[in-house]
PDB file of C-alpha atoms and ligand atoms in Angstrom:
ATOM      1  CA  UNK M 149       0.000   0.000   0.000  1.00 98.00           C
ATOM      2  CA  UNK M 150       0.932   3.619  -0.377  1.00 98.00           C
ATOM      3  CA  UNK M 151       0.420   5.347   2.983  1.00 98.00           C
ATOM      4  CA  UNK M 152       0.643   9.083   3.764  1.00 98.00           C
ATOM      5  CA  UNK M 153       1.363  10.220   7.319  1.00 98.00           C
ATOM      6  CA  UNK M 154       0.580  13.744   8.501  1.00 98.00           C
ATOM      7  CA  UNK M 155       3.003  14.817  11.229  1.00 98.00           C
ATOM      8  CA  UNK M 156       5.685  12.596   9.707  1.00 98.00           C
ATOM      9  CA  UNK M 157       8.532  14.063  11.749  1.00 98.00           C
ATOM     10  CA  UNK M 158       6.659  13.386  14.993  1.00 98.00           C
ATOM     11  CA  UNK M 159       8.053  10.916  17.481  1.00 98.00           C
ATOM     12  CA  UNK M 160       5.500   8.161  16.833  1.00 98.00           C
ATOM     13  CA  UNK M 161       5.633   8.734  13.069  1.00 98.00           C
ATOM     14  CA  UNK M 162       9.433   8.421  12.965  1.00 98.00           C
ATOM     15  CA  UNK M 163       9.090   5.007  14.638  1.00 98.00           C
ATOM     16  CA  UNK M 164       6.253   4.039  12.293  1.00 98.00           C
ATOM     17  CA  UNK M 165       8.010   4.690   8.940  1.00 98.00           C
ATOM     18  CA  UNK M 166      10.569   1.862   9.229  1.00 98.00           C
ATOM     19  CA  UNK M 167       7.910  -0.639  10.345  1.00 98.00           C
ATOM     20  CA  UNK M 168       5.698   0.238   7.379  1.00 98.00           C
ATOM     21  CA  UNK M 169       8.652  -0.026   5.013  1.00 98.00           C
ATOM     22  CA  UNK M 170       9.618  -3.430   6.370  1.00 98.00           C
ATOM     23  CA  UNK M 171       5.974  -4.515   5.914  1.00 98.00           C
ATOM     24  CA  UNK M 172       6.360  -3.688   2.224  1.00 98.00           C
ATOM     25  CA  UNK M 173       4.545  -0.349   2.107  1.00 98.00           C
ATOM     26  CA  UNK M 174       5.504   2.909   0.423  1.00 98.00           C
ATOM     27  CA  UNK M 175       5.368   5.841   2.858  1.00 98.00           C
ATOM     28  CA  UNK M 176       4.749   9.515   2.113  1.00 98.00           C
ATOM     29  CA  UNK M 177       5.843  11.712   5.011  1.00 98.00           C
ATOM     30  CA  UNK M 178       3.909  14.981   5.225  1.00 98.00           C
ATOM     31  CA  UNK M 179       6.056  17.509   7.096  1.00 98.00           C
ATOM     32  CA  UNK M 180       5.804  21.243   7.670  1.00 98.00           C
ATOM     33  CA  UNK M 181       9.510  21.998   8.034  1.00 98.00           C
ATOM     34  CA  UNK M 182      11.746  21.338   4.985  1.00 98.00           C
ATOM     35  CA  UNK M 183      14.724  20.983   7.334  1.00 98.00           C
ATOM     36  CA  UNK M 184      13.218  17.693   8.551  1.00 98.00           C
ATOM     37  CA  UNK M 185      13.215  16.158   5.049  1.00 98.00           C
ATOM     38  CA  UNK M 186      16.525  14.270   5.327  1.00 98.00           C
ATOM     39  CA  UNK M 187      15.661  12.723   8.692  1.00 98.00           C
ATOM     40  CA  UNK M 188      12.243  11.633   7.474  1.00 98.00           C
ATOM     41  CA  UNK M 189      13.785  10.187   4.313  1.00 98.00           C
ATOM     42  CA  UNK M 190      16.340   8.260   6.382  1.00 98.00           C
ATOM     43  CA  UNK M 191      13.516   6.815   8.470  1.00 98.00           C
ATOM     44  CA  UNK M 192      11.940   5.428   5.291  1.00 98.00           C
ATOM     45  CA  UNK M 193       9.332   7.970   4.187  1.00 98.00           C
ATOM     46  CA  UNK M 194       9.356  10.200   1.101  1.00 98.00           C
ATOM     47  CA  UNK M 195       9.055  13.753   2.487  1.00 98.00           C
ATOM     48  CA  UNK M 196       6.387  16.089   1.085  1.00 98.00           C
ATOM     49  CA  UNK M 197       5.884  19.576   2.486  1.00 98.00           C
ATOM     50  CA  UNK M 198       2.457  20.081   4.034  1.00 98.00           C
ATOM     51  CA  UNK M 199       1.683  22.626   6.734  1.00 97.00           C
ATOM     52  CA  UNK M 200      -1.856  21.956   7.799  1.00 97.00           C
ATOM     53  CA  UNK M 201      -2.210  25.338   9.483  1.00 97.00           C
ATOM     54  CA  UNK M 202      -1.196  27.558   6.565  1.00 96.00           C
ATOM     55  CA  UNK M 203      -2.953  25.535   3.829  1.00 94.00           C
ATOM     56  CA  UNK M 204      -6.741  25.189   3.617  1.00 95.00           C
ATOM     57  CA  UNK M 205      -6.690  22.418   1.035  1.00 97.00           C
ATOM     58  CA  UNK M 206      -3.958  19.812   1.580  1.00 98.00           C
ATOM     59  CA  UNK M 207      -5.225  17.359  -1.051  1.00 98.00           C
ATOM     60  CA  UNK M 208      -2.419  18.073  -3.491  1.00 98.00           C
ATOM     61  CA  UNK M 209       0.273  17.322  -0.906  1.00 98.00           C
ATOM     62  CA  UNK M 210      -1.588  14.191   0.235  1.00 98.00           C
ATOM     63  CA  UNK M 211      -1.837  12.874  -3.328  1.00 97.00           C
ATOM     64  CA  UNK M 212      -3.225   9.528  -4.421  1.00 96.00           C
ATOM     65  CA  UNK M 213      -2.552   7.039  -1.648  1.00 98.00           C
ATOM     66  CA  UNK M 214      -4.340   4.015  -0.202  1.00 98.00           C
ATOM     67  CA  UNK M 215      -4.391   5.054   3.459  1.00 98.00           C
ATOM     68  CA  UNK M 216      -3.796   8.047   5.718  1.00 99.00           C
ATOM     69  CA  UNK M 217      -2.477   8.345   9.261  1.00 99.00           C
ATOM     70  CA  UNK M 218      -3.023  11.432  11.397  1.00 98.00           C
ATOM     71  CA  UNK M 219       0.065  11.567  13.646  1.00 98.00           C
ATOM     72  CA  UNK M 220       0.293  15.353  13.948  1.00 98.00           C
ATOM     73  CA  UNK M 221      -0.228  17.461  17.027  1.00 98.00           C
ATOM     74  CA  UNK M 222       0.494  20.983  18.186  1.00 98.00           C
ATOM     75  CA  UNK M 223       2.587  19.416  20.931  1.00 93.00           C
ATOM     76  CA  UNK M 224       3.474  20.376  24.487  1.00 91.00           C
ATOM     77  CA  UNK M 225       4.149  24.060  25.002  1.00 91.00           C
ATOM     78  CA  UNK M 226       1.698  25.172  22.316  1.00 95.00           C
ATOM     79  CA  UNK M 227      -1.249  27.393  23.197  1.00 95.00           C
ATOM     80  CA  UNK M 228      -4.973  26.800  22.881  1.00 96.00           C
ATOM     81  CA  UNK M 229      -5.130  28.305  19.367  1.00 97.00           C
ATOM     82  CA  UNK M 230      -2.798  25.688  17.916  1.00 97.00           C
ATOM     83  CA  UNK M 231      -4.627  22.829  19.659  1.00 97.00           C
ATOM     84  CA  UNK M 232      -7.555  23.918  17.533  1.00 97.00           C
ATOM     85  CA  UNK M 233      -5.718  24.555  14.244  1.00 98.00           C
ATOM     86  CA  UNK M 234      -3.633  21.349  14.335  1.00 98.00           C
ATOM     87  CA  UNK M 235      -5.349  18.758  16.516  1.00 98.00           C
ATOM     88  CA  UNK M 236      -8.898  19.496  15.373  1.00 98.00           C
ATOM     89  CA  UNK M 237      -8.833  21.429  12.101  1.00 98.00           C
ATOM     90  CA  UNK M 238      -5.729  19.638  10.807  1.00 98.00           C
ATOM     91  CA  UNK M 239      -7.388  16.261  11.288  1.00 98.00           C
ATOM     92  CA  UNK M 240     -10.511  17.507   9.527  1.00 98.00           C
ATOM     93  CA  UNK M 241      -8.481  18.935   6.622  1.00 98.00           C
ATOM     94  CA  UNK M 242      -6.950  15.477   6.215  1.00 98.00           C
ATOM     95  CA  UNK M 243     -10.493  13.999   6.088  1.00 98.00           C
ATOM     96  CA  UNK M 244     -11.421  16.564   3.421  1.00 98.00           C
ATOM     97  CA  UNK M 245      -8.333  15.617   1.418  1.00 98.00           C
ATOM     98  CA  UNK M 246      -9.271  11.935   1.748  1.00 98.00           C
ATOM     99  CA  UNK M 247     -12.728  12.582   0.325  1.00 98.00           C
ATOM    100  CA  UNK M 248     -11.417  14.810  -2.472  1.00 98.00           C
ATOM    101  CA  UNK M 249      -8.773  12.263  -3.500  1.00 98.00           C
ATOM    102  CA  UNK M 250     -10.977   9.174  -3.106  1.00 98.00           C
ATOM    103  CA  UNK M 251      -8.951   7.737  -0.201  1.00 98.00           C
ATOM    104  CA  UNK M 252     -11.116   5.503   1.999  1.00 98.00           C
ATOM    105  CA  UNK M 253      -8.789   4.479   4.842  1.00 98.00           C
ATOM    106  CA  UNK M 254      -7.922   6.858   7.714  1.00 99.00           C
ATOM    107  CA  UNK M 255      -6.175   5.865  10.956  1.00 99.00           C
ATOM    108  CA  UNK M 256      -6.254   8.465  13.716  1.00 99.00           C
ATOM    109  CA  UNK M 257      -3.803   8.717  16.615  1.00 98.00           C
ATOM    110  CA  UNK M 258      -6.159  10.115  19.201  1.00 98.00           C
ATOM    111  CA  UNK M 259      -5.848  10.320  22.970  1.00 98.00           C
ATOM    112  CA  UNK M 260      -7.508   8.523  25.884  1.00 98.00           C
ATOM    113  CA  UNK M 261     -10.223  10.079  28.055  1.00 97.00           C
ATOM    114  CA  UNK M 262     -10.651  13.251  25.987  1.00 98.00           C
ATOM    115  CA  UNK M 263     -14.334  13.358  26.911  1.00 97.00           C
ATOM    116  CA  UNK M 264     -13.382  13.642  30.628  1.00 96.00           C
ATOM    117  CA  UNK M 265     -12.104  17.219  31.100  1.00 92.00           C
ATOM    118  CA  UNK M 266      -9.054  17.532  33.359  1.00 93.00           C
ATOM    119  CA  UNK M 267      -5.922  19.620  33.705  1.00 94.00           C
ATOM    120  CA  UNK M 268      -5.466  23.278  32.876  1.00 95.00           C
ATOM    121  CA  UNK M 269      -7.417  25.372  30.378  1.00 95.00           C
ATOM    122  CA  UNK M 270      -5.074  24.667  27.455  1.00 96.00           C
ATOM    123  CA  UNK M 271      -5.204  20.939  28.133  1.00 96.00           C
ATOM    124  CA  UNK M 272      -8.991  21.058  28.163  1.00 97.00           C
ATOM    125  CA  UNK M 273      -8.955  22.797  24.757  1.00 97.00           C
ATOM    126  CA  UNK M 274      -6.648  20.002  23.549  1.00 97.00           C
ATOM    127  CA  UNK M 275      -9.096  17.390  24.840  1.00 98.00           C
ATOM    128  CA  UNK M 276     -12.025  19.127  23.130  1.00 98.00           C
ATOM    129  CA  UNK M 277     -10.076  19.454  19.875  1.00 98.00           C
ATOM    130  CA  UNK M 278      -9.169  15.735  19.895  1.00 98.00           C
ATOM    131  CA  UNK M 279     -12.710  14.750  20.827  1.00 98.00           C
ATOM    132  CA  UNK M 280     -14.229  16.819  18.007  1.00 98.00           C
ATOM    133  CA  UNK M 281     -11.703  15.488  15.493  1.00 98.00           C
ATOM    134  CA  UNK M 282     -12.576  11.909  16.463  1.00 98.00           C
ATOM    135  CA  UNK M 283     -16.309  12.668  16.199  1.00 98.00           C
ATOM    136  CA  UNK M 284     -15.829  14.211  12.751  1.00 98.00           C
ATOM    137  CA  UNK M 285     -13.942  11.108  11.667  1.00 98.00           C
ATOM    138  CA  UNK M 286     -16.593   8.722  13.059  1.00 98.00           C
ATOM    139  CA  UNK M 287     -19.192  10.659  11.049  1.00 98.00           C
ATOM    140  CA  UNK M 288     -17.033  11.045   7.924  1.00 98.00           C
ATOM    141  CA  UNK M 289     -18.180   7.962   6.050  1.00 98.00           C
ATOM    142  CA  UNK M 290     -14.504   6.982   5.642  1.00 98.00           C
ATOM    143  CA  UNK M 291     -13.043   3.611   6.686  1.00 98.00           C
ATOM    144  CA  UNK M 292     -11.656   4.930   9.953  1.00 99.00           C
ATOM    145  CA  UNK M 293      -9.929   3.435  12.980  1.00 99.00           C
ATOM    146  CA  UNK M 294      -9.243   5.592  16.035  1.00 99.00           C
ATOM    147  CA  UNK M 295      -6.468   4.579  18.430  1.00 98.00           C
ATOM    148  CA  UNK M 296      -6.488   6.452  21.715  1.00 98.00           C
ATOM    149  CA  UNK M 297      -3.220   5.891  23.597  1.00 98.00           C
ATOM    150  CA  UNK M 298      -2.659   6.685  27.242  1.00 98.00           C
ATOM    151  CA  UNK M 299       0.338   8.743  28.387  1.00 98.00           C
ATOM    152  CA  UNK M 300       3.175   8.310  25.885  1.00 98.00           C
ATOM    153  CA  UNK M 301       6.673   7.330  27.009  1.00 98.00           C
ATOM    154  CA  UNK M 302       9.991   6.910  25.214  1.00 98.00           C
ATOM    155  CA  UNK M 303      10.610   3.503  26.799  1.00 98.00           C
ATOM    156  CA  UNK M 304      11.699   0.595  24.659  1.00 98.00           C
ATOM    157  CA  UNK M 305       8.792  -1.285  23.090  1.00 98.00           C
ATOM    158  CA  UNK M 306       7.253  -3.949  25.306  1.00 98.00           C
ATOM    159  CA  UNK M 307       5.232  -5.619  22.550  1.00 98.00           C
ATOM    160  CA  UNK M 308       2.470  -6.235  25.085  1.00 98.00           C
ATOM    161  CA  UNK M 309      -0.646  -4.061  25.111  1.00 98.00           C
ATOM    162  CA  UNK M 310      -4.190  -3.617  26.370  1.00 98.00           C
ATOM    163  CA  UNK M 311      -6.683  -2.472  23.733  1.00 98.00           C
ATOM    164  CA  UNK M 312     -10.396  -1.875  24.106  1.00 98.00           C
ATOM    165  CA  UNK M 313     -13.235   0.622  23.931  1.00 97.00           C
ATOM    166  CA  UNK M 314     -12.823   1.908  27.507  1.00 96.00           C
ATOM    167  CA  UNK M 315      -9.644   1.141  29.464  1.00 98.00           C
ATOM    168  CA  UNK M 316      -8.305   2.326  32.807  1.00 97.00           C
ATOM    169  CA  UNK M 317      -5.778   5.167  32.436  1.00 97.00           C
ATOM    170  CA  UNK M 318      -2.231   4.020  31.769  1.00 98.00           C
ATOM    171  CA  UNK M 319       0.856   4.661  29.701  1.00 98.00           C
ATOM    172  CA  UNK M 320       2.497   3.131  26.660  1.00 98.00           C
ATOM    173  CA  UNK M 321       5.795   3.523  24.795  1.00 98.00           C
ATOM    174  CA  UNK M 322       5.522   5.441  21.518  1.00 98.00           C
ATOM    175  CA  UNK M 323       7.225   2.479  19.834  1.00 98.00           C
ATOM    176  CA  UNK M 324       4.308   0.224  20.791  1.00 98.00           C
ATOM    177  CA  UNK M 325       1.799   2.775  19.476  1.00 99.00           C
ATOM    178  CA  UNK M 326       3.680   2.765  16.165  1.00 99.00           C
ATOM    179  CA  UNK M 327       3.563  -1.040  16.065  1.00 98.00           C
ATOM    180  CA  UNK M 328      -0.192  -1.037  16.745  1.00 98.00           C
ATOM    181  CA  UNK M 329      -0.846   1.546  14.007  1.00 99.00           C
ATOM    182  CA  UNK M 330       1.205  -0.524  11.548  1.00 98.00           C
ATOM    183  CA  UNK M 331      -0.748  -3.679  12.426  1.00 98.00           C
ATOM    184  CA  UNK M 332      -4.052  -1.854  12.068  1.00 98.00           C
ATOM    185  CA  UNK M 333      -3.125  -0.563   8.613  1.00 98.00           C
ATOM    186  CA  UNK M 334      -2.718  -4.193   7.522  1.00 98.00           C
ATOM    187  CA  UNK M 335      -6.135  -5.139   8.988  1.00 98.00           C
ATOM    188  CA  UNK M 336      -8.946  -3.450   7.025  1.00 98.00           C
ATOM    189  CA  UNK M 337     -11.427  -5.248   9.267  1.00 98.00           C
ATOM    190  CA  UNK M 338     -10.477  -2.783  12.048  1.00 98.00           C
ATOM    191  CA  UNK M 339     -12.426  -0.028  10.217  1.00 98.00           C
ATOM    192  CA  UNK M 340     -15.215   1.389  12.355  1.00 98.00           C
ATOM    193  CA  UNK M 341     -13.491   0.756  15.712  1.00 98.00           C
ATOM    194  CA  UNK M 342     -12.300   3.236  18.336  1.00 98.00           C
ATOM    195  CA  UNK M 343     -10.007   1.778  20.981  1.00 98.00           C
ATOM    196  CA  UNK M 344      -8.093   2.985  24.016  1.00 98.00           C
ATOM    197  CA  UNK M 345      -4.508   1.699  24.111  1.00 98.00           C
ATOM    198  CA  UNK M 346      -2.084   1.187  27.002  1.00 98.00           C
ATOM    199  CA  UNK M 347       0.662  -1.246  27.861  1.00 98.00           C
ATOM    200  CA  UNK M 348      -0.788  -4.563  28.941  1.00 98.00           C
ATOM    201  CA  UNK M 349      -0.400  -8.334  28.791  1.00 98.00           C
ATOM    202  CA  UNK M 350      -1.422  -9.257  25.249  1.00 98.00           C
ATOM    203  CA  UNK M 351       0.558  -9.543  22.063  1.00 98.00           C
ATOM    204  CA  UNK M 352      -0.433  -6.821  19.619  1.00 98.00           C
ATOM    205  CA  UNK M 353      -2.045  -9.039  16.974  1.00 97.00           C
ATOM    206  CA  UNK M 354      -3.869 -11.066  19.629  1.00 98.00           C
ATOM    207  CA  UNK M 355      -5.189  -7.937  21.382  1.00 98.00           C
ATOM    208  CA  UNK M 356      -6.516  -6.511  18.124  1.00 98.00           C
ATOM    209  CA  UNK M 357      -8.206  -9.769  17.112  1.00 98.00           C
ATOM    210  CA  UNK M 358      -9.805 -10.047  20.546  1.00 98.00           C
ATOM    211  CA  UNK M 359     -11.102  -6.447  20.341  1.00 98.00           C
ATOM    212  CA  UNK M 360     -12.796  -7.025  16.969  1.00 97.00           C
TER     213      UNK M 360
HETATM  214  N1  NAP W 405       1.910  13.054  24.928  1.00 73.69           N
HETATM  215  C1  NAP W 405       1.063  12.151  25.315  1.00 73.69           C
HETATM  216  O1  NAP W 405       1.166  11.608  26.429  1.00 73.69           O
HETATM  217  C2  NAP W 405      -0.071  11.746  24.399  1.00 73.69           C
HETATM  218  C3  NAP W 405      -0.972  10.804  24.849  1.00 73.69           C
HETATM  219  C4  NAP W 405      -1.956  10.360  23.972  1.00 73.69           C
HETATM  220  C5  NAP W 405      -2.013  10.846  22.677  1.00 73.69           C
HETATM  221  N2  NAP W 405      -1.137  11.778  22.255  1.00 73.69           N
HETATM  222  C6  NAP W 405      -1.251  12.242  20.848  1.00 73.69           C
HETATM  223  O2  NAP W 405      -0.300  11.581  20.052  1.00 73.69           O
HETATM  224  C7  NAP W 405       0.162  12.509  19.064  1.00 73.69           C
HETATM  225  C8  NAP W 405       1.481  12.054  18.479  1.00 73.69           C
HETATM  226  O3  NAP W 405       2.433  11.982  19.525  1.00 73.69           O
HETATM  227  P1  NAP W 405       3.984  12.298  19.233  1.00 73.69           P
HETATM  228  O4  NAP W 405       4.685  12.197  20.524  1.00 73.69           O
HETATM  229  O5  NAP W 405       4.440  11.505  18.059  1.00 73.69           O
HETATM  230  O6  NAP W 405       3.852  13.844  18.809  1.00 73.69           O
HETATM  231  P2  NAP W 405       4.969  14.868  18.319  1.00 73.69           P
HETATM  232  O7  NAP W 405       6.331  14.270  18.413  1.00 73.69           O
HETATM  233  O8  NAP W 405       4.698  16.153  19.005  1.00 73.69           O
HETATM  234  O9  NAP W 405       4.647  15.015  16.748  1.00 73.69           O
HETATM  235  C9  NAP W 405       3.647  15.838  16.259  1.00 73.69           C
HETATM  236  C10 NAP W 405       4.042  16.239  14.849  1.00 73.69           C
HETATM  237  O10 NAP W 405       3.021  17.120  14.319  1.00 73.69           O
HETATM  238  C11 NAP W 405       3.671  18.044  13.501  1.00 73.69           C
HETATM  239  N3  NAP W 405       2.919  19.285  13.270  1.00 73.69           N
HETATM  240  C12 NAP W 405       2.676  20.298  14.145  1.00 73.69           C
HETATM  241  N4  NAP W 405       2.053  21.305  13.525  1.00 73.69           N
HETATM  242  C13 NAP W 405       1.903  20.932  12.233  1.00 73.69           C
HETATM  243  C14 NAP W 405       1.353  21.559  11.096  1.00 73.69           C
HETATM  244  N5  NAP W 405       0.842  22.778  11.159  1.00 73.69           N
HETATM  245  N6  NAP W 405       1.357  20.904   9.900  1.00 73.69           N
HETATM  246  C15 NAP W 405       1.888  19.669   9.821  1.00 73.69           C
HETATM  247  N7  NAP W 405       2.438  19.002  10.862  1.00 73.69           N
HETATM  248  C16 NAP W 405       2.455  19.628  12.065  1.00 73.69           C
HETATM  249  C17 NAP W 405       4.963  18.382  14.234  1.00 73.69           C
HETATM  250  O11 NAP W 405       5.855  18.942  13.296  1.00 73.69           O
HETATM  251  P3  NAP W 405       7.290  19.519  13.737  1.00 73.69           P
HETATM  252  O12 NAP W 405       8.175  18.311  13.860  1.00 73.69           O
HETATM  253  O13 NAP W 405       7.654  20.399  12.587  1.00 73.69           O
HETATM  254  O14 NAP W 405       7.090  20.242  15.035  1.00 73.69           O
HETATM  255  C18 NAP W 405       5.359  17.023  14.777  1.00 73.69           C
HETATM  256  O15 NAP W 405       6.258  16.387  13.906  1.00 73.69           O
HETATM  257  C19 NAP W 405       0.217  13.823  19.851  1.00 73.69           C
HETATM  258  O16 NAP W 405       0.220  14.928  19.024  1.00 73.69           O
HETATM  259  C20 NAP W 405      -1.019  13.730  20.716  1.00 73.69           C
HETATM  260  O17 NAP W 405      -2.129  14.312  20.087  1.00 73.69           O
HETATM  261  C21 NAP W 405      -0.153  12.238  23.085  1.00 73.69           C
END
């Protein structure tokens, strides 16, 4: 498959590119900063410039691919405005590009518990932005899967997860999130599911099959 990833220089995305390449896929890495092109290329994705905040229509950058992954985010330290323009509007612009280009498959990296407001005001805007993006995707008519990880860590991958519609809070290494997203892209039968994701006891493929 040809797969385009928005937020391709992000920490999860950079772990995802080599997995997708070793699974035989071609990867388009949508990045906003041209200075990241070499790193993204070395990780296995073909870099294409795409800033989802300065462009209204990103369909040309997205191109003709078989599947999309939303791995972007305004990130820690950003204000409420950018939670809205990246985490919500950016995800919706990627849905619009999917529809315009006839791309059916869309995998979202969401976040756990975004319908349960907590933290400071900016964090609550982030939660609302992620929640609205997920809702827009569920209602998009696309072949979507939404993965909602708990707190992300940079630990080595454990290869053992918990996956389900409503899990207890927890954490998970970014490397395991990347492995789950890669597995899901190879399982079209996961379309229409939204799952929380934390570290747990099950092998990734087993956990996904059990959640179906
Ligand atoms: N942190 C947590 O504990 C947690 C928990 C659950 C879910 N999540 C979600 O998981 C997502 C991915 O995590 P991560 O650690 O891989 O994130 P990350 O390293 O912050 O990556 C986000 C990527 O989005 C890109 N981006 C920002 N603005 C953009 C724009 N206008 N146009 C295009 N790309 C843009 C960034 O580009 P630059 O490289 O140019 O900055 C960055 O590469 C997060 O964004 C968050 O929503 C996080």
